[in-house]
Short mmCIF file of C-alpha atoms in Angstrom, two decimals:
data_model
loop_
_atom_site.label_atom_id
_atom_site.label_comp_id
_atom_site.label_asym_id
_atom_site.label_seq_id
_atom_site.Cartn_x
_atom_site.Cartn_y
_atom_site.Cartn_z
CA UNK A 58 149.74 131.42 73.37
CA UNK A 59 145.87 131.26 74.04
CA UNK A 60 145.04 134.27 71.97
CA UNK A 61 147.57 133.36 69.26
CA UNK A 62 146.08 129.94 69.17
CA UNK A 63 142.66 131.20 68.58
CA UNK A 64 144.01 133.70 65.85
CA UNK A 65 145.77 130.75 64.22
CA UNK A 66 142.73 128.69 63.90
CA UNK A 67 140.76 131.85 62.57
CA UNK A 68 143.38 132.51 59.84
CA UNK A 69 143.92 128.74 58.92
CA UNK A 70 140.17 128.23 58.77
CA UNK A 71 138.95 128.50 55.04
CA UNK A 72 135.81 130.71 56.09
CA UNK A 73 137.92 133.13 57.81
CA UNK A 74 140.38 133.43 55.17
CA UNK A 75 137.69 133.76 52.62
CA UNK A 76 136.00 136.52 54.75
CA UNK A 77 139.40 138.31 55.29
CA UNK A 78 140.00 138.35 51.73
CA UNK A 79 136.51 139.54 50.90
CA UNK A 80 136.63 142.54 53.38
CA UNK A 81 139.97 143.69 52.13
CA UNK A 82 138.77 143.52 48.47
CA UNK A 83 135.50 145.19 49.22
CA UNK A 84 137.31 147.90 51.14
CA UNK A 85 139.42 148.65 48.16
CA UNK A 86 136.65 148.59 45.78
CA UNK A 87 134.27 150.62 47.94
CA UNK A 88 136.98 153.31 48.96
CA UNK A 89 138.66 153.82 45.82
CA UNK A 90 136.98 152.37 42.75
CA UNK A 91 133.26 153.18 43.45
CA UNK A 92 133.87 156.84 44.07
CA UNK A 93 135.83 157.25 40.74
CA UNK A 94 133.22 155.53 38.72
CA UNK A 95 130.56 157.76 40.59
CA UNK A 96 132.14 161.01 39.54
CA UNK A 97 132.33 160.00 35.81
CA UNK A 98 128.59 158.75 35.84
CA UNK A 99 127.53 161.85 37.79
CA UNK A 100 129.12 164.07 35.07
CA UNK A 101 127.17 162.35 32.21
CA UNK A 102 124.16 162.00 34.55
CA UNK A 103 121.98 164.54 32.56
CA UNK A 104 123.47 163.60 29.25
CA UNK A 105 126.11 164.63 26.87
CA UNK A 106 124.99 168.18 26.13
CA UNK A 107 124.95 169.49 29.71
CA UNK A 108 128.33 167.91 30.20
CA UNK A 109 129.69 169.78 27.04
CA UNK A 110 127.91 173.08 28.41
CA UNK A 111 129.77 172.62 31.66
CA UNK A 112 133.08 172.22 30.10
CA UNK A 113 132.80 174.65 27.53
CA UNK A 114 131.47 177.51 30.09
CA UNK A 115 134.31 180.12 29.47
CA UNK A 116 134.84 180.21 33.43
CA UNK A 117 135.36 176.46 33.43
CA UNK A 118 137.91 176.05 30.64
CA UNK A 119 139.63 179.16 31.40
CA UNK A 120 140.31 177.84 34.96
CA UNK A 121 141.53 174.66 33.72
CA UNK A 122 143.88 176.40 31.33
CA UNK A 123 145.19 178.63 33.86
CA UNK A 124 145.86 175.65 36.09
CA UNK A 125 147.76 173.84 33.46
CA UNK A 126 149.76 177.00 32.50
CA UNK A 127 150.70 177.80 36.12
CA UNK A 128 151.60 174.22 36.84
CA UNK A 129 153.92 173.93 33.81
CA UNK A 130 155.69 177.06 35.14
CA UNK A 131 155.83 175.69 38.68
CA UNK A 132 157.19 172.37 37.40
CA UNK A 133 159.87 173.87 35.16
CA UNK A 134 161.03 176.16 38.25
CA UNK A 135 161.04 172.74 40.24
CA UNK A 136 162.97 170.74 37.64
CA UNK A 137 165.67 173.43 37.70
CA UNK A 138 165.85 173.90 41.44
CA UNK A 139 165.41 170.21 42.22
CA UNK A 140 168.29 169.16 39.85
CA UNK A 141 170.60 171.58 41.44
CA UNK A 142 169.61 170.76 45.00
CA UNK A 143 169.57 166.92 44.19
CA UNK A 144 173.13 167.17 42.77
CA UNK A 145 174.43 169.34 45.70
CA UNK A 146 172.89 167.15 48.35
CA UNK A 147 174.45 164.01 47.02
CA UNK A 148 177.59 165.11 45.70
CA UNK A 149 179.09 167.80 48.04
CA UNK A 150 179.78 167.40 51.68
CA UNK A 151 179.22 170.52 53.46
CA UNK A 152 178.16 171.53 56.98
CA UNK A 153 174.28 171.17 57.34
CA UNK A 154 174.00 168.99 54.44
CA UNK A 155 172.02 166.49 56.53
CA UNK A 156 169.74 168.90 57.90
CA UNK A 157 168.89 170.36 54.57
CA UNK A 158 168.23 166.81 53.32
CA UNK A 159 165.60 166.12 56.10
CA UNK A 160 164.14 169.53 55.47
CA UNK A 161 163.28 168.66 51.83
CA UNK A 162 160.30 166.56 53.00
CA UNK A 163 158.92 169.81 54.94
CA UNK A 164 156.35 170.49 52.29
CA UNK A 165 154.99 166.85 52.64
CA UNK A 166 154.69 167.16 56.23
CA UNK A 167 153.18 170.43 56.51
CA UNK A 168 149.49 171.03 56.02
CA UNK A 169 148.98 172.68 52.81
CA UNK A 170 146.58 175.25 54.32
CA UNK A 171 149.43 176.22 56.56
CA UNK A 172 151.63 176.47 53.52
CA UNK A 173 149.15 178.82 52.04
CA UNK A 174 149.00 180.86 55.18
CA UNK A 175 152.79 181.19 55.19
CA UNK A 176 152.99 182.56 51.59
CA UNK A 177 150.03 185.02 52.48
CA UNK A 178 152.08 186.31 55.49
CA UNK A 179 155.44 186.52 53.54
CA UNK A 180 154.22 188.07 50.52
CA UNK A 181 150.96 189.76 51.27
CA UNK A 182 150.07 193.27 51.36
CA UNK A 183 151.50 194.33 54.66
CA UNK A 184 154.74 192.41 54.46
CA UNK A 185 158.10 193.43 53.42
CA UNK A 186 158.22 191.82 50.04
CA UNK A 187 154.76 192.64 49.28
CA UNK A 188 155.54 196.21 50.06
CA UNK A 189 158.83 196.41 47.92
CA UNK A 190 157.06 194.62 45.00
CA UNK A 191 153.96 196.96 45.12
CA UNK A 192 156.34 200.02 44.82
CA UNK A 193 157.54 198.40 41.49
CA UNK A 194 153.94 197.89 40.55
CA UNK A 195 154.28 194.11 40.72
CA UNK A 196 151.23 192.41 42.38
CA UNK A 197 152.16 188.95 43.85
CA UNK A 198 149.37 187.83 46.27
CA UNK A 199 145.82 187.39 44.85
CA UNK A 200 147.78 187.18 41.19
CA UNK A 201 149.45 184.54 39.31
CA UNK A 202 152.80 184.74 41.08
CA UNK A 203 151.56 183.77 44.31
CA UNK A 204 149.75 180.72 42.87
CA UNK A 205 153.30 179.61 41.28
CA UNK A 206 154.90 180.19 44.54
CA UNK A 207 152.22 178.01 46.30
CA UNK A 208 152.72 175.19 43.65
CA UNK A 209 156.49 175.38 43.74
CA UNK A 210 156.27 175.00 47.56
CA UNK A 211 154.06 172.13 47.65
CA UNK A 212 155.74 170.16 44.88
CA UNK A 213 159.22 170.94 46.11
CA UNK A 214 160.18 167.41 47.13
CA UNK A 215 159.29 165.42 44.12
CA UNK A 216 162.14 166.04 41.66
CA UNK A 217 164.81 165.99 44.44
CA UNK A 218 163.63 162.65 45.67
CA UNK A 219 163.23 161.22 42.30
CA UNK A 220 166.89 162.05 41.20
CA UNK A 221 168.88 161.36 44.50
CA UNK A 222 168.78 157.61 44.19
CA UNK A 223 169.94 157.70 40.48
CA UNK A 224 172.76 160.02 41.39
CA UNK A 225 173.92 157.78 44.22
CA UNK A 226 173.98 154.81 41.82
CA UNK A 227 175.66 156.69 39.01
CA UNK A 228 179.13 154.81 38.26
CA UNK A 229 181.71 157.42 38.88
CA UNK A 230 184.10 155.65 36.61
CA UNK A 231 182.04 156.77 33.65
CA UNK A 232 182.19 160.19 34.71
CA UNK A 233 186.08 160.08 35.46
CA UNK A 234 186.72 158.50 32.04
CA UNK A 235 184.76 161.52 30.47
CA UNK A 236 187.15 164.10 32.35
CA UNK A 237 190.33 161.86 31.47
CA UNK A 238 189.34 162.14 27.96
CA UNK A 239 189.45 165.81 28.15
CA UNK A 240 185.72 166.52 28.38
CA UNK A 241 184.67 169.62 30.12
CA UNK A 242 182.66 169.72 33.20
CA UNK A 243 179.65 171.01 31.16
CA UNK A 244 180.06 168.36 28.50
CA UNK A 245 180.45 165.70 30.93
CA UNK A 246 177.19 166.78 32.82
CA UNK A 247 175.33 166.76 29.64
CA UNK A 248 176.58 163.65 28.05
CA UNK A 249 177.20 161.41 31.04
CA UNK A 250 175.35 162.38 33.98
CA UNK A 251 172.19 164.13 32.41
CA UNK A 252 170.96 161.04 30.63
CA UNK A 253 171.25 158.81 33.62
CA UNK A 254 169.10 161.21 35.75
CA UNK A 255 166.74 162.05 33.07
CA UNK A 256 164.07 159.28 33.97
CA UNK A 257 164.20 160.69 37.46
CA UNK A 258 163.75 164.08 36.32
CA UNK A 259 160.94 163.12 34.25
CA UNK A 260 158.86 160.96 36.75
CA UNK A 261 159.63 163.78 39.41
CA UNK A 262 158.27 166.47 37.26
CA UNK A 263 155.40 164.47 36.28
CA UNK A 264 154.41 163.74 39.68
CA UNK A 265 154.83 167.59 40.56
CA UNK A 266 152.96 168.65 37.67
CA UNK A 267 149.95 166.40 38.52
CA UNK A 268 150.16 167.45 42.21
CA UNK A 269 150.19 171.19 41.16
CA UNK A 270 147.15 170.56 38.94
CA UNK A 271 145.48 169.15 41.78
CA UNK A 272 146.56 171.53 44.48
CA UNK A 273 143.92 173.24 46.57
CA UNK A 274 144.65 174.24 50.26
CA UNK A 275 147.77 176.32 49.65
CA UNK A 276 146.46 178.02 46.52
CA UNK A 277 142.86 178.82 47.66
CA UNK A 278 144.29 181.14 50.48
CA UNK A 279 146.69 183.27 47.88
CA UNK A 280 145.11 183.22 44.71
CA UNK A 281 142.12 185.69 45.10
CA UNK A 282 140.00 183.51 43.07
CA UNK A 283 138.81 186.10 40.69
CA UNK A 284 136.80 183.94 37.92
CA UNK A 285 138.64 183.94 34.70
CA UNK A 286 141.67 185.62 36.03
CA UNK A 287 143.03 183.82 39.15
CA UNK A 288 140.47 181.16 39.67
CA UNK A 289 142.33 177.62 39.23
CA UNK A 290 140.38 174.51 38.43
CA UNK A 291 140.13 172.97 41.83
CA UNK A 292 138.92 176.28 43.44
CA UNK A 293 136.40 176.51 40.53
CA UNK A 294 135.12 172.96 41.41
CA UNK A 295 135.05 173.88 45.04
CA UNK A 296 132.87 176.97 44.16
CA UNK A 297 130.47 174.91 41.95
CA UNK A 298 129.95 172.62 44.83
CA UNK A 299 129.08 175.31 47.24
CA UNK A 300 126.66 176.77 44.77
CA UNK A 301 124.97 173.44 44.61
CA UNK A 302 125.96 172.43 40.94
CA UNK A 303 127.50 169.05 41.58
CA UNK A 304 127.12 167.94 37.89
CA UNK A 305 129.12 171.08 36.86
CA UNK A 306 131.66 170.34 39.39
CA UNK A 307 131.98 166.72 38.37
CA UNK A 308 132.22 167.66 34.73
CA UNK A 309 135.20 169.85 35.22
CA UNK A 310 136.60 167.15 37.69
CA UNK A 311 136.38 164.64 35.06
CA UNK A 312 138.50 166.83 32.72
CA UNK A 313 141.01 167.28 35.40
CA UNK A 314 141.05 163.65 36.66
CA UNK A 315 141.48 162.39 33.13
CA UNK A 316 144.61 164.41 32.69
CA UNK A 317 145.99 163.40 35.98
CA UNK A 318 145.28 159.65 35.10
CA UNK A 319 147.13 159.94 31.88
CA UNK A 320 149.95 161.54 33.86
CA UNK A 321 150.09 158.70 36.52
CA UNK A 322 150.05 156.30 33.69
CA UNK A 323 152.95 157.76 32.17
CA UNK A 324 154.91 157.90 35.43
CA UNK A 325 154.17 154.16 35.87
CA UNK A 326 155.51 153.38 32.38
CA UNK A 327 158.67 155.21 32.70
CA UNK A 328 159.23 153.52 36.19
CA UNK A 329 158.41 150.32 35.03
CA UNK A 330 160.92 150.62 32.11
CA UNK A 331 163.50 151.46 34.41
CA UNK A 332 162.93 148.50 36.42
CA UNK A 333 163.04 146.37 33.38
CA UNK A 334 166.64 147.59 32.40
CA UNK B 232 181.88 176.54 41.31
CA UNK B 233 181.22 174.17 44.23
CA UNK B 234 180.89 176.94 46.64
CA UNK B 235 178.56 178.64 44.20
CA UNK B 236 176.04 175.68 43.99
CA UNK B 237 176.04 175.28 47.64
CA UNK B 238 175.32 178.70 48.44
CA UNK B 239 172.50 178.75 45.87
CA UNK B 240 171.04 175.50 47.59
CA UNK B 241 171.26 177.38 50.84
CA UNK B 242 169.50 180.35 49.40
CA UNK B 243 166.54 178.31 48.05
CA UNK B 244 166.10 176.37 51.25
CA UNK B 245 166.24 179.58 53.37
CA UNK B 246 163.74 181.53 51.05
CA UNK B 247 161.24 178.65 50.42
CA UNK B 248 161.35 176.84 53.63
CA UNK B 249 163.15 178.34 56.49
CA UNK B 250 161.81 181.94 56.51
CA UNK B 251 158.19 180.71 56.05
CA UNK B 252 158.48 178.38 59.11
CA UNK B 253 160.12 181.14 61.17
CA UNK B 254 157.16 183.46 60.06
CA UNK B 255 154.55 181.17 61.39
CA UNK B 256 156.51 181.17 64.64
CA UNK B 257 156.70 184.91 65.05
CA UNK B 258 153.21 185.53 63.31
CA UNK B 259 151.57 183.62 66.32
CA UNK B 260 153.21 185.67 69.00
CA UNK B 261 152.42 189.06 67.05
CA UNK B 262 149.93 189.93 69.98
CA UNK B 263 152.33 188.26 72.69
CA UNK B 264 151.65 185.35 74.66
CA UNK B 265 148.09 186.23 75.57
CA UNK B 266 147.19 186.53 71.82
CA UNK B 267 148.40 182.98 71.24
CA UNK B 268 146.70 181.43 74.50
CA UNK B 269 143.51 183.43 73.51
CA UNK B 270 143.30 182.06 70.04
CA UNK B 271 143.92 178.63 71.13
CA UNK B 272 141.65 178.60 74.05
CA UNK B 273 138.83 179.54 71.90
CA UNK B 274 135.75 176.95 71.98
CA UNK B 275 136.28 176.35 68.20
CA UNK B 276 139.80 175.83 68.40
CA UNK B 277 139.81 173.17 71.07
CA UNK B 278 136.73 171.43 69.22
CA UNK B 279 138.74 171.79 65.86
CA UNK B 280 142.00 170.32 67.37
CA UNK B 281 139.82 167.44 68.86
CA UNK B 282 138.17 166.66 65.66
CA UNK B 283 141.52 166.64 63.94
CA UNK B 284 142.87 164.25 66.50
CA UNK B 285 139.88 161.78 66.23
CA UNK B 286 140.10 161.84 62.40
CA UNK B 287 144.02 161.13 62.66
CA UNK B 288 143.60 158.26 65.14
CA UNK B 289 140.79 156.45 63.42
CA UNK B 290 142.35 156.96 59.81
CA UNK B 291 145.61 155.81 60.82
CA UNK B 292 144.41 152.83 62.58
CA UNK B 293 142.17 151.74 59.71
CA UNK B 294 144.49 152.30 56.78
CA UNK B 295 147.32 150.72 58.80
CA UNK B 296 145.61 147.39 59.00
CA UNK B 297 143.84 147.29 55.65
CA UNK B 298 146.98 148.98 53.87
CA UNK B 299 149.42 146.03 55.31
CA UNK B 300 146.79 143.36 54.41
CA UNK B 301 146.50 144.78 50.84
CA UNK B 302 150.07 144.95 50.51
CA UNK B 303 150.48 141.22 51.46
CA UNK B 304 147.83 139.95 49.02
CA UNK B 305 149.08 142.31 46.27
CA UNK B 306 152.60 140.68 46.63
CA UNK B 307 151.97 137.26 47.84
CA UNK B 308 148.35 136.10 47.17
CA UNK B 309 148.16 133.10 44.98
CA UNK B 310 144.50 133.52 44.37
CA UNK B 311 144.74 136.72 42.39
CA UNK B 312 146.05 136.43 38.83
CA UNK B 313 149.06 138.26 37.79
CA UNK B 314 147.32 140.52 35.50
CA UNK B 315 144.69 141.54 38.19
CA UNK B 316 147.44 142.27 40.74
CA UNK B 317 149.19 144.61 38.09
CA UNK B 318 145.68 146.22 37.56
CA UNK B 319 144.95 146.55 41.11
CA UNK B 320 148.48 147.71 41.86
CA UNK B 321 148.00 150.75 39.33
CA UNK B 322 144.56 151.54 40.97
CA UNK B 323 146.21 152.02 44.34
CA UNK B 324 147.85 155.20 43.30
CA UNK B 325 144.59 156.95 41.98
CA UNK B 326 144.04 159.11 45.13
CA UNK B 327 147.56 160.64 44.56
CA UNK B 328 146.19 161.85 41.09
CA UNK B 329 142.81 162.98 42.51
CA UNK B 330 142.55 166.51 43.51
CA UNK B 331 141.49 166.63 47.37
CA UNK B 332 138.51 168.64 46.43
CA UNK B 333 137.41 166.07 43.82
CA UNK B 334 137.87 163.43 46.49
CA UNK B 335 135.50 165.27 48.64
CA UNK B 336 133.03 165.94 45.84
CA UNK B 337 133.08 162.02 45.05
CA UNK B 338 131.83 161.38 48.60
CA UNK B 339 129.09 164.01 48.59
CA UNK B 340 127.93 162.46 45.27
CA UNK B 341 127.78 158.98 46.45
CA UNK B 342 126.58 159.49 49.98
CA UNK B 343 125.28 163.00 50.12
CA UNK B 344 121.63 163.58 51.20
CA UNK B 345 120.41 163.59 47.35
CA UNK B 346 122.11 160.31 46.74
CA UNK B 347 120.30 156.87 47.10
CA UNK B 348 122.71 155.68 49.55
CA UNK B 349 122.90 159.08 51.46
CA UNK B 350 119.01 158.87 51.77
CA UNK B 351 119.08 155.36 53.03
CA UNK B 352 121.67 156.17 55.71
CA UNK B 353 119.62 159.28 56.55
CA UNK B 354 116.76 157.22 57.18
CA UNK B 355 118.19 155.04 59.60
CA UNK B 356 119.57 158.17 61.44
CA UNK B 357 123.09 157.89 60.38
CA UNK B 358 124.53 160.94 58.97
CA UNK B 359 127.44 160.60 56.66
CA UNK B 360 128.00 163.78 54.78
CA UNK B 361 128.49 166.99 56.74
CA UNK B 362 129.45 164.73 59.71
CA UNK B 363 132.55 162.82 61.09
CA UNK B 364 132.00 159.46 59.24
CA UNK B 365 132.04 161.37 55.77
CA UNK B 366 135.27 163.26 56.94
CA UNK B 367 136.93 159.94 58.06
CA UNK B 368 135.95 158.56 54.89
CA UNK B 369 137.36 161.37 52.71
CA UNK B 370 140.81 161.15 54.81
CA UNK B 371 140.90 157.43 54.30
CA UNK B 372 140.51 158.00 50.66
CA UNK B 373 143.35 160.40 50.47
CA UNK B 374 145.81 158.57 52.56
CA UNK B 375 145.05 155.17 51.27
CA UNK B 376 148.16 154.62 48.97
CA UNK B 377 150.78 155.68 51.78
CA UNK B 378 150.92 152.45 53.71
CA UNK B 379 150.55 149.98 50.80
CA UNK B 380 153.30 151.93 49.00
CA UNK B 381 155.70 151.79 51.85
CA UNK B 382 155.07 147.98 52.70
CA UNK B 383 154.94 146.52 49.24
CA UNK B 384 158.50 147.18 48.26
CA UNK B 385 159.79 145.59 51.59
CA UNK B 386 157.70 142.48 50.92
CA UNK B 387 159.04 142.18 47.30
CA UNK B 388 162.40 142.36 48.47
CA UNK B 389 162.53 139.87 51.32
CA UNK B 390 160.89 137.34 49.03
CA UNK B 391 158.50 134.63 50.32
CA UNK B 392 161.04 131.80 51.23
CA UNK B 393 161.35 132.32 54.89
CA UNK B 394 157.58 132.56 55.12
CA UNK B 395 157.06 129.37 53.23
CA UNK B 396 159.43 127.74 55.32
CA UNK B 397 157.66 128.70 58.37
CA UNK B 398 154.21 127.79 57.15
CA UNK B 399 155.13 124.56 55.77
CA UNK B 400 152.66 123.01 58.42
CA UNK B 401 149.60 124.69 56.88
CA UNK B 402 148.15 127.91 55.46
CA UNK B 403 149.81 131.41 56.20
CA UNK B 404 149.12 131.86 59.93
CA UNK B 405 149.17 134.57 62.35
CA UNK B 406 152.27 132.91 63.65
CA UNK B 407 154.12 133.23 60.55
CA UNK B 408 153.16 136.86 59.98
CA UNK B 409 154.03 137.93 63.68
CA UNK B 410 157.31 136.01 63.52
CA UNK B 411 158.60 135.96 60.11
CA UNK B 412 157.11 138.91 58.11
CA UNK B 413 156.42 141.53 60.74
CA UNK B 414 160.05 141.88 61.84
CA UNK B 415 161.09 142.61 58.25
CA UNK B 416 158.12 145.14 57.42
CA UNK B 417 158.14 146.64 60.81
CA UNK B 418 160.12 149.87 59.85
CA UNK B 419 158.21 150.14 56.56
CA UNK B 420 155.06 150.16 58.24
CA UNK B 421 156.28 152.59 61.04
CA UNK B 422 157.16 154.88 58.04
CA UNK B 423 154.04 154.41 56.43
CA UNK B 424 152.18 155.23 59.78
CA UNK B 425 154.09 158.72 60.02
CA UNK B 426 153.37 159.41 56.48
CA UNK B 427 149.53 158.74 57.11
CA UNK B 428 149.53 160.64 60.24
CA UNK B 429 150.96 163.69 58.47
CA UNK B 430 148.72 163.55 55.62
CA UNK B 431 145.65 163.14 57.63
CA UNK B 432 146.64 165.85 60.08
CA UNK B 433 147.00 168.24 57.29
CA UNK B 434 144.08 167.09 55.01
CA UNK B 435 142.26 170.19 53.94
CA UNK B 436 140.42 170.15 50.51
CA UNK B 437 138.56 166.88 50.88
CA UNK B 438 137.66 167.60 54.51
CA UNK B 439 136.34 171.15 53.61
CA UNK B 440 134.03 169.67 50.93
CA UNK B 441 132.62 166.90 52.74
CA UNK B 442 132.45 168.71 56.31
CA UNK B 443 130.48 171.73 55.20
CA UNK B 444 133.12 173.37 57.73
CA UNK B 445 130.50 173.98 60.41
CA UNK B 446 131.84 175.63 63.48
CA UNK B 447 132.09 173.63 66.54
CA UNK B 448 130.45 170.65 64.69
CA UNK B 449 132.55 169.48 61.80
CA UNK B 450 135.40 172.00 61.74
CA UNK B 451 138.86 170.66 61.68
CA UNK B 452 142.14 172.58 62.61
CA UNK B 453 143.04 173.14 58.83
CA UNK B 454 139.43 174.12 58.04
CA UNK B 455 139.66 176.55 61.09
CA UNK B 456 142.82 178.19 59.73
CA UNK B 457 141.08 178.68 56.45
CA UNK B 458 138.20 180.20 58.12
CA UNK B 459 140.09 182.69 60.44
CA UNK B 460 142.07 183.77 57.22
CA UNK B 461 138.87 184.55 55.36
CA UNK B 462 137.80 186.51 58.48
CA UNK B 463 140.95 188.46 58.73
CA UNK B 464 141.84 187.09 62.00
CA UNK B 465 145.55 186.54 61.33
CA UNK B 466 146.79 186.10 64.57
CA UNK B 467 144.29 183.12 65.50
CA UNK B 468 144.83 181.44 61.93
CA UNK B 469 148.72 181.79 62.94
CA UNK B 470 148.27 180.18 66.41
CA UNK B 471 146.51 177.12 64.98
CA UNK B 472 148.87 176.83 62.05
CA UNK B 473 151.82 177.00 64.57
CA UNK B 474 150.21 174.10 66.61
CA UNK B 475 150.00 171.96 63.20
CA UNK B 476 153.48 173.12 62.05
CA UNK B 477 155.00 172.00 65.43
CA UNK B 478 153.39 168.65 64.79
CA UNK B 479 154.48 168.35 61.36
CA UNK B 480 158.29 169.32 62.38
CA UNK B 481 158.00 166.59 64.91
CA UNK B 482 156.58 164.09 62.29
CA UNK B 483 159.41 165.05 60.07
CA UNK B 484 161.86 164.24 62.54
CA UNK B 485 160.30 160.91 63.13
CA UNK B 486 160.29 160.21 59.58
CA UNK B 487 164.02 160.79 59.39
CA UNK B 488 164.47 158.34 62.22
CA UNK B 489 162.31 155.70 60.72
CA UNK B 490 163.90 156.13 57.41
CA UNK B 491 167.45 155.50 59.02
CA UNK B 492 166.12 152.37 60.97
CA UNK B 493 164.44 151.06 57.51
CA UNK B 494 167.89 151.40 55.85
CA UNK B 495 169.50 149.44 58.52
CA UNK B 496 167.11 146.63 58.42
#
């Protein structure tokens, strides 16, 4: 009890608890808040004009536009795949279901650079798929398709994990009532099931979208990074840092960050609404 | 219909997850055992894996302590107003929305050689950016929300009645924490630890920016994979990737186990 006794005294003493609180709060502010403020101030450090110049540099806005476009495509793919897989994993019993369910989280557990390398090996120039696609005149690696594949891989779990709990909670009697009343499977899905899982699809999709916007590791290896063509925003920022232009990097970062914060805020809104119900 | 959907699901898993993982395994053995062993026994490989190990241990330890404490404060503390709690709660998630590269950039801007604080630390002989402290800091930033997000819902669910009963004698004490709070949040914390380890093991963008990727000095396992690919040394990249992937799969199994225990408790 000796050690615990001392700790008890420490925790009960006012000074210690004050010190504890201050430490935790300082850690929080220094680690999270300060850096974000820092990046906003840095991007405007030389005034409004240089910020505007950095953002309107064709290579900069093209990279942001490309990232947004490809992220939208990747998100749409993941919404379709994720809804199907979430449905199958919750509703059907079949051999291997539990293994597949655990595998869903693999992209979260795997380092993104390893993910990028895998895609490079599978779809790259010397590979089977790459060779076949090449014969048809389709270029995958170092072009847009590879970036989309990388984004889909990295954001794969989001939609599935967001709709699974909703499907599990779904009241089966409503669904059965719809069938009894003679509704077709398709109609039941769109009128009974879909509205229930929609908030999950939306919040999962937005999380996937913001993650795709931010992705770096998986993409940098497969994108080819040709300015104005396959250079996505995070790689552009990395390039600006490497070429010692922190202000330009910060300006594009601010653009991307503001977009992500907005998405995060929307996700929170959807989730708190659902909680409110 | 049912069979069709199940087959389609299997197809997606095989193409998107299973084949790539198998490819990493076969790729590392492309030159036989010796290729794999040679790649791993390079000086830079051993150093990079060691750096990753140090970062994982330090980051997980720090974020576990601070994450659990912050979660406790955000759920229980009476000295923070409700509004403030809500505000802080939304800030916790910010690192999720920040691209790792931007996370690294933030640290370079704040603590780099040309910044005020960086210059100060440089003067007293403490290098932050392009050195281990900066890399740890970057990883701390990226993994910060994981623990808080795992522990908070558990604390909210169990409510504070038991804790209040236990601490009627005085303020919230170590005894109350250890005997009342800890048993209920235990599996949440373990799950959070696994997530933090996985994320810090695999962190790439933020570390790449902050470390400068200097071989045998600030290179981690993931940035070494990147460098090997850039140098067209695919077998070496594969070998390191295989080690990382093996750890990830192990962590995934741990995650499943912790999740199951979490649901039981």
